[in-house]
Amino acid sequence: MYKSEYLNCLLEKVKKQYQNEIEFIQAVEEFFDSMDILLEKHPEIVDTQVIDRIIYPERVFEFRIPWVNDQNKIEVNTGYRVQFNSAIGPYKGGMRFDKSVNLSILKFLGFEQTFKNSLTGLPMGGGKGGADFDPIGKSDGEIMRFCQAFMSELYHFIGPDMDVPAGDLGFGAREVGYMYGMLKKLTHLHQGSFTGKGISFGGSLGRTEATGYGVCYFAEEMLKTYLNTSFKDKKVIISGCGKVARYAIKKAWSLGAKIIGVSDRYGCIIDENGLDVDYIFNISANTGCCSKEYHEKYPTAFYSTNVKDLWNTKHQVDIIMPCATQGEINLEDAKSIKENGCFMLVEGANMPVDLPAIRYFNESGIIFAPGKAANAGGVAVSGLEMSQNAMHLSWTFEEVDEKLQGIMKDIFKKCYEISKEYNQPKNLAMGANIAGFLKVFDAMKQEGVI
Ligand code: 2IT
């Protein structure tokens, strides 16, 4: 129950209207935890009814994607684009290809993206899209035909000043290339209305590394500010084997951390003496997996096909960075994490920690950073890619990385300043929600009831 009756009523309404949308309801509830605190100080926000409006996507597209597989059979998937909020800029956010994709997941991601993009300080609204298409086991030809079929519908709704998609889970440089190629063929325009493009056709240096590196730059600020320390000699566990996890592993390691546990969707490996990061980086780049291959080379490392064993190592661990996907850590995992001595948890994925676990971290003194702040480096560099495209130039890797570091520092500062202002200096989730919200709120108020 919230202190504000207004929020209780709104939450009941959302729960009733979207009862099957579990992920979306969690995202709204997590956001309302912070709005409750904000409304106590600023009850006048209620009358603007911005919160009533902000929880609805401005527009949702759902469409049929028929395509032909390698056996010459027709398959049909469902494609989506959720244009969540355009108050501060054109819709911006990734595309996800995964068999789990549904409207609830894309709405939660679009909602989170709205505040994340606001925190970057760049003029980008929030959007998200994707399809219930499982890319695992598909041939390159199938992936290309699927991307082209998808774009033949999507192109109606996107453009550099309208909506700019990018990659997400199951959607990397290859998929961006096929989609962008088809977009260009259909529109005859080379406008950069997609980010994460290849370097040869308008992509930005540093975009591949940006999310993972950004998570570490954010974590470094936390370590410095709260504990006057650094990654040096810290024992770190990072879940996931995709782009975010791999570059977070690489950066944390280069900053002196000891990486003691990693995972992929099939299992996890743990070695309290530190894992061979170079080896993990190379195998995961080729296969998208790491645990089984790693165990074959290093049989003394602990290996389990239960990915949850990563949270229950029984070894001392200092920092955890979940970088796989939503719903990785529940309350039970959170309690094991506390028992292992972890003092800081930084979300690299979007909502990998569920709401009871977030509340538990806050109560038990583990400093928690939400994905919408800590993983914003990816979309921030997407924003920089849009700037470079609009100016028809390209920056060096060093220029982009320097800007990324500045943006991550700035996001941390915004969240920390707000959390201090509300007398909960370790509550970065609240800081992120309020700081992200206030900019969108201001724009929505000025733009009128639209
Ligand atoms: O979750 C995310 O921030 C992304 N998938 C990146 C979005 C983007 O537009 O670069």
Tab-separated table of C-alpha atoms and ligand atoms in Angstrom, residues 92-94 113 116 128 166-168 207 350 378-379 382, ligand 1:
chain	number	residue	atom	x	y	z
A	92	LYS	CA	14.235	5.348	-28.989
A	93	GLY	CA	14.883	1.795	-27.862
A	94	GLY	CA	15.910	-1.670	-28.924
A	113	GLN	CA	13.408	3.015	-21.493
A	116	LYS	CA	16.531	5.612	-18.821
A	128	LYS	CA	10.791	-0.876	-27.603
A	166	ALA	CA	18.388	-0.537	-32.156
A	167	GLY	CA	19.356	-4.028	-30.949
A	168	ASP	CA	18.533	-5.861	-27.732
A	207	ARG	CA	28.537	1.275	-29.443
A	350	ASN	CA	16.766	-4.604	-17.656
A	378	GLY	CA	24.156	1.592	-24.534
A	379	VAL	CA	21.337	3.884	-25.463
A	382	SER	CA	23.057	5.206	-29.613
B	1	2IT	O1	17.825	-1.661	-23.214
B	1	2IT	C1	18.457	-0.817	-23.894
B	1	2IT	O2	18.765	0.292	-23.431
B	1	2IT	C2	18.822	-1.170	-25.266
B	1	2IT	N1	18.510	-2.263	-25.712
B	1	2IT	C3	19.555	-0.194	-26.139
B	1	2IT	C4	18.596	0.670	-26.848
B	1	2IT	C5	19.179	1.581	-27.895
B	1	2IT	O3	18.374	2.270	-28.526
B	1	2IT	O4	20.390	1.630	-28.080
